[in-house]
Amino acid sequence: MKKIVIFGTGAAGRAIYRAIKDDLNVVAFIDNSTAKQGSKFDGVDICSVENLVNLDYDSVYLGGIWADDMEAQLRTLGIDESRITVLEEKDISFSTPSREVATDEVMRALDEYFRDIKMDYFLCNSGLISLLRGNPLSIVSDVDLYVMNYADLEYLARELPRALGSKYRLNLRYVEGEAAVRRDGEIKRICVVNNESESVAIDIGLFDEYGELMVCDYDDGRFFYFPKEIFEGGFTRLEYRGFELNVLKKYDEYLEFMYGKNYLEIPKRFSSNDYLNLKTKDELEALIARQ
């Protein structure tokens, strides 16, 4: 049986493991997280990426949003291209039956809560595309929601634990260092999770006004940006599995600006470098200067 090493123990790595474990021999995971190295996932050893050269394997499997970076890291270790397998998007599902039920449950609860407290929000990015394709939200690694001002984000950080109860918890991420608008130490994102092995992941963030743009921090020091007019049309509601969720009225323009005109098509492969609207802060400032 072919011996496989899986790069990463995050949502994508675990999804790959579920997809191949019955047909292939997964001999190890490799991961850049020193906190995970030396431990196990489902009885399989987690090693450092550098330790790959000491393992007996046929191929390294990887996929997900950071696939390009993972592949580049393997190349720097001298791993031959023939031993690297990048799985296509259609072959990676982040969902499990329990995750699907829990994701729908918490999304219904969040929508009801937002409406009760009269707070505007909208669903976007891969979660919205999943809805438009007629798929469950749980098949994406995390569902992105955005609120409209920083005071709302602070309010949710305080009040959501009480509203959702002990079944769910919040993980807060903070701005570190230089950002486009918010200051170091301010809330960057709220992630709603539960205690299942394949947890729900609902990320609640915020777009900031930056000149004539709306921007939000990405995880690699760059920023998503959109023309402000995309946000000026307000919101509408789309049906999802017996209830409705808020989206921008101009959601089609939003998704096209981010992914291109064919955003409903499932790409063979999609990484962070395929977004059309990621810029560094210097690039944002140059873009604003040209307007």
mmCIF file of C-alpha atoms in Angstrom:
data_model
loop_
_atom_site.group_PDB
_atom_site.id
_atom_site.type_symbol
_atom_site.label_atom_id
_atom_site.label_comp_id
_atom_site.label_asym_id
_atom_site.label_seq_id
_atom_site.Cartn_x
_atom_site.Cartn_y
_atom_site.Cartn_z
ATOM 1 C CA MET A 1 0.000 0.000 0.000
ATOM 2 C CA LYS A 2 1.286 3.451 -0.928
ATOM 3 C CA LYS A 3 2.849 5.272 2.035
ATOM 4 C CA ILE A 4 1.620 8.845 2.454
ATOM 5 C CA VAL A 5 2.730 11.810 4.530
ATOM 6 C CA ILE A 6 0.137 14.587 4.948
ATOM 7 C CA PHE A 7 1.348 18.187 5.204
ATOM 8 C CA GLY A 8 -0.600 19.941 7.954
ATOM 9 C CA THR A 9 -2.944 18.931 10.737
ATOM 10 C CA GLY A 10 -5.299 21.883 10.313
ATOM 11 C CA ALA A 11 -8.729 21.609 8.729
ATOM 12 C CA ALA A 12 -7.342 20.811 5.255
ATOM 13 C CA GLY A 13 -4.885 18.184 6.508
ATOM 14 C CA ARG A 14 -7.576 16.447 8.556
ATOM 15 C CA ALA A 15 -9.953 16.540 5.578
ATOM 16 C CA ILE A 16 -7.304 14.895 3.398
ATOM 17 C CA TYR A 17 -6.750 12.270 6.091
ATOM 18 C CA ARG A 18 -10.466 11.402 6.219
ATOM 19 C CA ALA A 19 -10.554 11.135 2.417
ATOM 20 C CA ILE A 20 -7.581 8.736 2.031
ATOM 21 C CA LYS A 21 -7.066 6.853 5.298
ATOM 22 C CA ASP A 22 -9.073 3.771 4.272
ATOM 23 C CA ASP A 23 -7.261 3.305 0.956
ATOM 24 C CA LEU A 24 -3.705 4.486 1.629
ATOM 25 C CA ASN A 25 -1.184 4.060 4.437
ATOM 26 C CA VAL A 26 -0.777 7.424 6.204
ATOM 27 C CA VAL A 27 2.590 7.051 7.912
ATOM 28 C CA ALA A 28 2.910 10.564 9.341
ATOM 29 C CA PHE A 29 1.781 14.169 9.370
ATOM 30 C CA ILE A 30 4.235 17.033 9.054
ATOM 31 C CA ASP A 31 3.422 20.417 10.539
ATOM 32 C CA ASN A 32 5.190 23.729 11.084
ATOM 33 C CA SER A 33 3.606 24.148 14.514
ATOM 34 C CA THR A 34 6.169 23.287 17.193
ATOM 35 C CA ALA A 35 3.262 22.807 19.637
ATOM 36 C CA LYS A 36 1.983 19.879 17.548
ATOM 37 C CA GLN A 37 5.308 18.254 16.681
ATOM 38 C CA GLY A 38 5.934 15.110 18.716
ATOM 39 C CA SER A 39 2.230 14.483 19.320
ATOM 40 C CA LYS A 40 -0.234 12.338 17.362
ATOM 41 C CA PHE A 41 -3.466 12.755 15.447
ATOM 42 C CA ASP A 42 -5.692 9.676 15.396
ATOM 43 C CA GLY A 43 -2.626 7.637 16.386
ATOM 44 C CA VAL A 44 -0.469 8.994 13.552
ATOM 45 C CA ASP A 45 2.791 10.778 14.438
ATOM 46 C CA ILE A 46 3.104 14.525 13.796
ATOM 47 C CA CYS A 47 6.652 15.494 12.808
ATOM 48 C CA SER A 48 8.407 18.690 11.840
ATOM 49 C CA VAL A 49 8.548 19.503 8.146
ATOM 50 C CA GLU A 50 12.344 19.271 8.258
ATOM 51 C CA ASN A 51 12.073 15.686 9.539
ATOM 52 C CA LEU A 52 10.412 14.636 6.290
ATOM 53 C CA VAL A 53 13.808 13.694 4.848
ATOM 54 C CA ASN A 54 14.104 10.987 7.535
ATOM 55 C CA LEU A 55 10.723 9.381 6.813
ATOM 56 C CA ASP A 56 9.991 6.381 4.605
ATOM 57 C CA TYR A 57 7.201 7.518 2.277
ATOM 58 C CA ASP A 58 6.074 7.561 -1.357
ATOM 59 C CA SER A 59 4.270 10.892 -1.581
ATOM 60 C CA VAL A 60 3.372 14.018 0.408
ATOM 61 C CA TYR A 61 -0.298 14.989 0.142
ATOM 62 C CA LEU A 62 -1.369 18.589 0.702
ATOM 63 C CA GLY A 63 -4.138 21.000 -0.181
ATOM 64 C CA GLY A 64 -6.170 23.964 0.954
ATOM 65 C CA ILE A 65 -5.606 27.694 0.956
ATOM 66 C CA TRP A 66 -1.897 27.482 1.893
ATOM 67 C CA ALA A 67 -1.025 24.795 -0.676
ATOM 68 C CA ASP A 68 1.298 27.067 -2.679
ATOM 69 C CA ASP A 69 3.325 27.955 0.419
ATOM 70 C CA MET A 70 3.512 24.316 1.503
ATOM 71 C CA GLU A 71 4.663 23.203 -1.920
ATOM 72 C CA ALA A 72 7.320 25.924 -2.015
ATOM 73 C CA GLN A 73 8.569 24.853 1.422
ATOM 74 C CA LEU A 74 8.899 21.251 0.258
ATOM 75 C CA ARG A 75 10.822 22.371 -2.807
ATOM 76 C CA THR A 76 13.305 24.236 -0.587
ATOM 77 C CA LEU A 77 13.913 20.921 1.214
ATOM 78 C CA GLY A 78 14.786 19.333 -2.110
ATOM 79 C CA ILE A 79 11.639 17.209 -2.352
ATOM 80 C CA ASP A 80 11.127 16.150 -5.945
ATOM 81 C CA GLU A 81 7.961 17.335 -7.667
ATOM 82 C CA SER A 82 7.019 13.717 -8.429
ATOM 83 C CA ARG A 83 6.628 13.059 -4.696
ATOM 84 C CA ILE A 84 4.289 16.010 -4.062
ATOM 85 C CA THR A 85 0.530 15.553 -4.608
ATOM 86 C CA VAL A 86 -1.696 18.630 -4.384
ATOM 87 C CA LEU A 87 -5.322 17.596 -4.010
ATOM 88 C CA GLU A 88 -7.973 19.402 -6.027
ATOM 89 C CA GLU A 89 -10.656 21.479 -4.316
ATOM 90 C CA LYS A 90 -13.375 18.953 -5.175
ATOM 91 C CA ASP A 91 -11.476 16.252 -3.284
ATOM 92 C CA ILE A 92 -11.322 18.188 0.001
ATOM 93 C CA SER A 93 -14.438 18.512 2.164
ATOM 94 C CA PHE A 94 -14.158 19.993 5.625
ATOM 95 C CA SER A 95 -17.535 18.614 6.608
ATOM 96 C CA THR A 96 -18.577 15.689 8.775
ATOM 97 C CA PRO A 97 -22.173 14.801 9.719
ATOM 98 C CA SER A 98 -21.813 16.315 13.201
ATOM 99 C CA ARG A 99 -20.062 19.436 11.857
ATOM 100 C CA GLU A 100 -22.838 19.955 9.317
ATOM 101 C CA VAL A 101 -25.544 19.813 11.997
ATOM 102 C CA ALA A 102 -23.610 22.058 14.407
ATOM 103 C CA THR A 103 -22.744 24.647 11.734
ATOM 104 C CA ASP A 104 -26.370 24.990 10.659
ATOM 105 C CA GLU A 105 -27.471 25.182 14.303
ATOM 106 C CA VAL A 106 -25.077 27.960 15.268
ATOM 107 C CA MET A 107 -25.724 29.919 12.055
ATOM 108 C CA ARG A 108 -29.463 29.893 12.774
ATOM 109 C CA ALA A 109 -28.774 30.992 16.358
ATOM 110 C CA LEU A 110 -26.414 33.776 15.255
ATOM 111 C CA ASP A 111 -28.871 35.114 12.691
ATOM 112 C CA GLU A 112 -31.653 35.193 15.291
ATOM 113 C CA TYR A 113 -29.343 36.924 17.759
ATOM 114 C CA PHE A 114 -28.224 39.570 15.263
ATOM 115 C CA ARG A 115 -31.850 40.310 14.394
ATOM 116 C CA ASP A 116 -32.904 40.429 18.061
ATOM 117 C CA ILE A 117 -30.238 43.027 18.902
ATOM 118 C CA LYS A 118 -30.736 44.812 15.551
ATOM 119 C CA MET A 119 -27.095 44.452 14.484
ATOM 120 C CA ASP A 120 -26.246 44.413 10.777
ATOM 121 C CA TYR A 121 -24.066 41.573 9.510
ATOM 122 C CA PHE A 122 -23.479 39.726 6.264
ATOM 123 C CA LEU A 123 -22.295 36.304 5.078
ATOM 124 C CA CYS A 124 -19.580 36.358 2.423
ATOM 125 C CA ASN A 125 -16.546 34.662 0.850
ATOM 126 C CA SER A 126 -16.422 30.853 0.516
ATOM 127 C CA GLY A 127 -19.421 30.341 2.806
ATOM 128 C CA LEU A 128 -21.617 32.475 0.563
ATOM 129 C CA ILE A 129 -20.342 30.649 -2.527
ATOM 130 C CA SER A 130 -21.205 27.343 -0.844
ATOM 131 C CA LEU A 131 -24.756 28.585 -0.195
ATOM 132 C CA LEU A 132 -25.112 29.754 -3.803
ATOM 133 C CA ARG A 133 -23.934 26.345 -5.037
ATOM 134 C CA GLY A 134 -26.611 24.688 -2.903
ATOM 135 C CA ASN A 135 -24.066 23.104 -0.565
ATOM 136 C CA PRO A 136 -23.942 23.076 3.251
ATOM 137 C CA LEU A 137 -21.834 25.772 4.888
ATOM 138 C CA SER A 138 -19.885 23.110 6.769
ATOM 139 C CA ILE A 139 -17.952 22.044 3.675
ATOM 140 C CA VAL A 140 -15.750 25.164 3.903
ATOM 141 C CA SER A 141 -12.993 25.471 6.496
ATOM 142 C CA ASP A 142 -14.617 28.491 8.151
ATOM 143 C CA VAL A 143 -17.728 30.559 7.544
ATOM 144 C CA ASP A 144 -17.041 34.299 7.286
ATOM 145 C CA LEU A 145 -19.453 36.863 8.722
ATOM 146 C CA TYR A 146 -18.779 40.594 8.939
ATOM 147 C CA VAL A 147 -20.289 43.330 11.074
ATOM 148 C CA MET A 148 -20.244 47.007 10.209
ATOM 149 C CA ASN A 149 -18.359 48.803 12.998
ATOM 150 C CA TYR A 150 -15.772 48.118 15.658
ATOM 151 C CA ALA A 151 -18.179 48.770 18.538
ATOM 152 C CA ASP A 152 -20.255 45.820 17.260
ATOM 153 C CA LEU A 153 -17.186 43.578 17.347
ATOM 154 C CA GLU A 154 -16.437 44.625 20.935
ATOM 155 C CA TYR A 155 -20.071 44.065 21.929
ATOM 156 C CA LEU A 156 -20.068 40.550 20.460
ATOM 157 C CA ALA A 157 -16.819 39.677 22.240
ATOM 158 C CA ARG A 158 -18.544 40.542 25.543
ATOM 159 C CA GLU A 159 -22.053 39.255 24.974
ATOM 160 C CA LEU A 160 -21.917 36.300 22.573
ATOM 161 C CA PRO A 161 -20.667 33.762 25.163
ATOM 162 C CA ARG A 162 -23.794 34.426 27.239
ATOM 163 C CA ALA A 163 -26.070 34.300 24.185
ATOM 164 C CA LEU A 164 -24.676 31.052 22.745
ATOM 165 C CA GLY A 165 -24.212 29.199 26.030
ATOM 166 C CA SER A 166 -21.589 26.711 27.143
ATOM 167 C CA LYS A 167 -21.873 24.582 23.995
ATOM 168 C CA TYR A 168 -19.796 27.127 22.094
ATOM 169 C CA ARG A 169 -16.799 29.273 22.938
ATOM 170 C CA LEU A 170 -15.113 32.299 21.413
ATOM 171 C CA ASN A 171 -11.488 32.541 20.331
ATOM 172 C CA LEU A 172 -10.426 36.154 19.899
ATOM 173 C CA ARG A 173 -7.657 37.175 17.532
ATOM 174 C CA TYR A 174 -6.011 40.560 17.947
ATOM 175 C CA VAL A 175 -4.214 42.986 15.661
ATOM 176 C CA GLU A 176 -0.469 42.544 16.006
ATOM 177 C CA GLY A 177 1.809 45.316 14.818
ATOM 178 C CA GLU A 178 0.954 47.530 11.877
ATOM 179 C CA ALA A 179 -2.533 47.339 10.404
ATOM 180 C CA ALA A 180 -4.374 49.429 7.835
ATOM 181 C CA VAL A 181 -6.743 51.079 10.302
ATOM 182 C CA ARG A 182 -7.034 49.362 13.671
ATOM 183 C CA ARG A 183 -4.365 49.628 16.341
ATOM 184 C CA ASP A 184 -2.117 46.981 17.841
ATOM 185 C CA GLY A 185 -4.042 44.947 20.440
ATOM 186 C CA GLU A 186 -7.526 45.697 19.086
ATOM 187 C CA ILE A 187 -9.826 42.826 18.158
ATOM 188 C CA LYS A 188 -9.194 41.513 14.660
ATOM 189 C CA ARG A 189 -11.614 38.605 14.499
ATOM 190 C CA ILE A 190 -13.930 36.517 16.663
ATOM 191 C CA CYS A 191 -14.046 32.783 15.955
ATOM 192 C CA VAL A 192 -17.004 30.785 17.258
ATOM 193 C CA VAL A 193 -16.078 27.131 17.836
ATOM 194 C CA ASN A 194 -17.374 24.132 19.759
ATOM 195 C CA ASN A 195 -15.721 21.156 21.436
ATOM 196 C CA GLU A 196 -16.156 18.583 18.661
ATOM 197 C CA SER A 197 -13.056 17.023 17.080
ATOM 198 C CA GLU A 198 -14.103 18.668 13.796
ATOM 199 C CA SER A 199 -15.275 21.947 15.266
ATOM 200 C CA VAL A 200 -17.547 24.482 13.677
ATOM 201 C CA ALA A 201 -15.617 27.616 12.734
ATOM 202 C CA ILE A 202 -17.564 30.837 12.306
ATOM 203 C CA ASP A 203 -15.260 33.837 11.870
ATOM 204 C CA ILE A 204 -16.769 37.240 12.630
ATOM 205 C CA GLY A 205 -14.724 40.149 11.325
ATOM 206 C CA LEU A 206 -14.970 43.764 10.277
ATOM 207 C CA PHE A 207 -14.248 45.853 7.210
ATOM 208 C CA ASP A 208 -12.721 49.265 7.919
ATOM 209 C CA GLU A 209 -13.013 52.374 5.770
ATOM 210 C CA TYR A 210 -9.651 53.237 4.233
ATOM 211 C CA GLY A 211 -9.927 56.185 1.895
ATOM 212 C CA GLU A 212 -12.418 55.174 -0.776
ATOM 213 C CA LEU A 213 -11.889 51.513 0.011
ATOM 214 C CA MET A 214 -13.193 48.985 2.501
ATOM 215 C CA VAL A 215 -10.394 46.781 3.854
ATOM 216 C CA CYS A 216 -9.849 43.935 6.311
ATOM 217 C CA ASP A 217 -6.747 42.138 7.541
ATOM 218 C CA TYR A 218 -5.759 38.829 6.022
ATOM 219 C CA ASP A 219 -3.609 36.346 7.942
ATOM 220 C CA ASP A 220 -0.322 36.950 6.129
ATOM 221 C CA GLY A 221 0.096 40.708 6.588
ATOM 222 C CA ARG A 222 -1.842 41.633 3.465
ATOM 223 C CA PHE A 223 -5.326 43.136 3.248
ATOM 224 C CA PHE A 224 -8.491 42.401 1.318
ATOM 225 C CA TYR A 225 -9.862 45.543 -0.296
ATOM 226 C CA PHE A 226 -13.105 46.427 -2.069
ATOM 227 C CA PRO A 227 -14.552 49.595 -3.607
ATOM 228 C CA LYS A 228 -16.729 51.284 -0.999
ATOM 229 C CA GLU A 229 -19.732 51.413 -3.342
ATOM 230 C CA ILE A 230 -20.103 47.607 -3.164
ATOM 231 C CA PHE A 231 -21.093 48.038 0.492
ATOM 232 C CA GLU A 232 -23.416 50.999 -0.039
ATOM 233 C CA GLY A 233 -26.397 49.071 -1.390
ATOM 234 C CA GLY A 234 -27.362 47.589 1.969
ATOM 235 C CA PHE A 235 -28.390 43.994 2.588
ATOM 236 C CA THR A 236 -30.778 41.336 1.414
ATOM 237 C CA ARG A 237 -31.700 37.885 2.693
ATOM 238 C CA LEU A 238 -30.974 34.530 1.045
ATOM 239 C CA GLU A 239 -32.673 31.265 1.979
ATOM 240 C CA TYR A 240 -30.532 28.549 3.515
ATOM 241 C CA ARG A 241 -31.966 25.245 4.748
ATOM 242 C CA GLY A 242 -35.224 26.547 6.144
ATOM 243 C CA PHE A 243 -34.031 29.918 7.386
ATOM 244 C CA GLU A 244 -32.444 33.031 5.881
ATOM 245 C CA LEU A 245 -29.090 34.790 6.201
ATOM 246 C CA ASN A 246 -27.984 38.353 5.523
ATOM 247 C CA VAL A 247 -25.825 39.074 2.474
ATOM 248 C CA LEU A 248 -24.836 42.283 0.707
ATOM 249 C CA LYS A 249 -27.325 43.323 -1.964
ATOM 250 C CA LYS A 250 -24.315 43.614 -4.260
ATOM 251 C CA TYR A 251 -22.946 40.200 -3.293
ATOM 252 C CA ASP A 252 -22.409 39.285 -6.933
ATOM 253 C CA GLU A 253 -20.104 42.315 -7.397
ATOM 254 C CA TYR A 254 -18.356 41.479 -4.126
ATOM 255 C CA LEU A 255 -17.627 37.878 -5.116
ATOM 256 C CA GLU A 256 -16.616 38.788 -8.662
ATOM 257 C CA PHE A 257 -14.170 41.388 -7.350
ATOM 258 C CA MET A 258 -12.614 38.787 -5.063
ATOM 259 C CA TYR A 259 -12.694 35.602 -7.160
ATOM 260 C CA GLY A 260 -13.473 36.615 -10.740
ATOM 261 C CA LYS A 261 -16.561 36.190 -12.913
ATOM 262 C CA ASN A 262 -16.595 32.406 -12.651
ATOM 263 C CA TYR A 263 -16.717 32.288 -8.864
ATOM 264 C CA LEU A 264 -19.426 29.592 -8.837
ATOM 265 C CA GLU A 265 -17.184 27.152 -10.677
ATOM 266 C CA ILE A 266 -15.138 24.857 -8.451
ATOM 267 C CA PRO A 267 -11.462 25.436 -9.315
ATOM 268 C CA LYS A 268 -9.067 22.539 -9.543
ATOM 269 C CA ARG A 269 -6.902 24.319 -7.040
ATOM 270 C CA PHE A 270 -7.243 27.528 -5.048
ATOM 271 C CA SER A 271 -4.629 29.123 -2.822
ATOM 272 C CA SER A 272 -4.229 32.468 -1.089
ATOM 273 C CA ASN A 273 -2.316 33.737 -4.138
ATOM 274 C CA ASP A 274 -5.434 33.341 -6.300
ATOM 275 C CA TYR A 275 -7.433 36.062 -4.574
ATOM 276 C CA LEU A 276 -7.773 39.068 -6.868
ATOM 277 C CA ASN A 277 -7.932 41.715 -4.138
ATOM 278 C CA LEU A 278 -5.073 41.144 -1.694
ATOM 279 C CA LYS A 279 -2.614 44.007 -1.222
ATOM 280 C CA THR A 280 0.118 45.015 1.188
ATOM 281 C CA LYS A 281 -0.372 48.268 3.084
ATOM 282 C CA ASP A 282 2.073 50.050 0.770
ATOM 283 C CA GLU A 283 0.161 48.772 -2.250
ATOM 284 C CA LEU A 284 -3.117 49.964 -0.728
ATOM 285 C CA GLU A 285 -1.706 53.429 -0.144
ATOM 286 C CA ALA A 286 -0.418 53.576 -3.733
ATOM 287 C CA LEU A 287 -3.845 52.494 -4.975
ATOM 288 C CA ILE A 288 -5.573 55.208 -2.948
ATOM 289 C CA ALA A 289 -3.079 57.833 -4.175
ATOM 290 C CA ARG A 290 -3.993 57.001 -7.783
ATOM 291 C CA GLN A 291 -7.722 57.446 -7.194
#
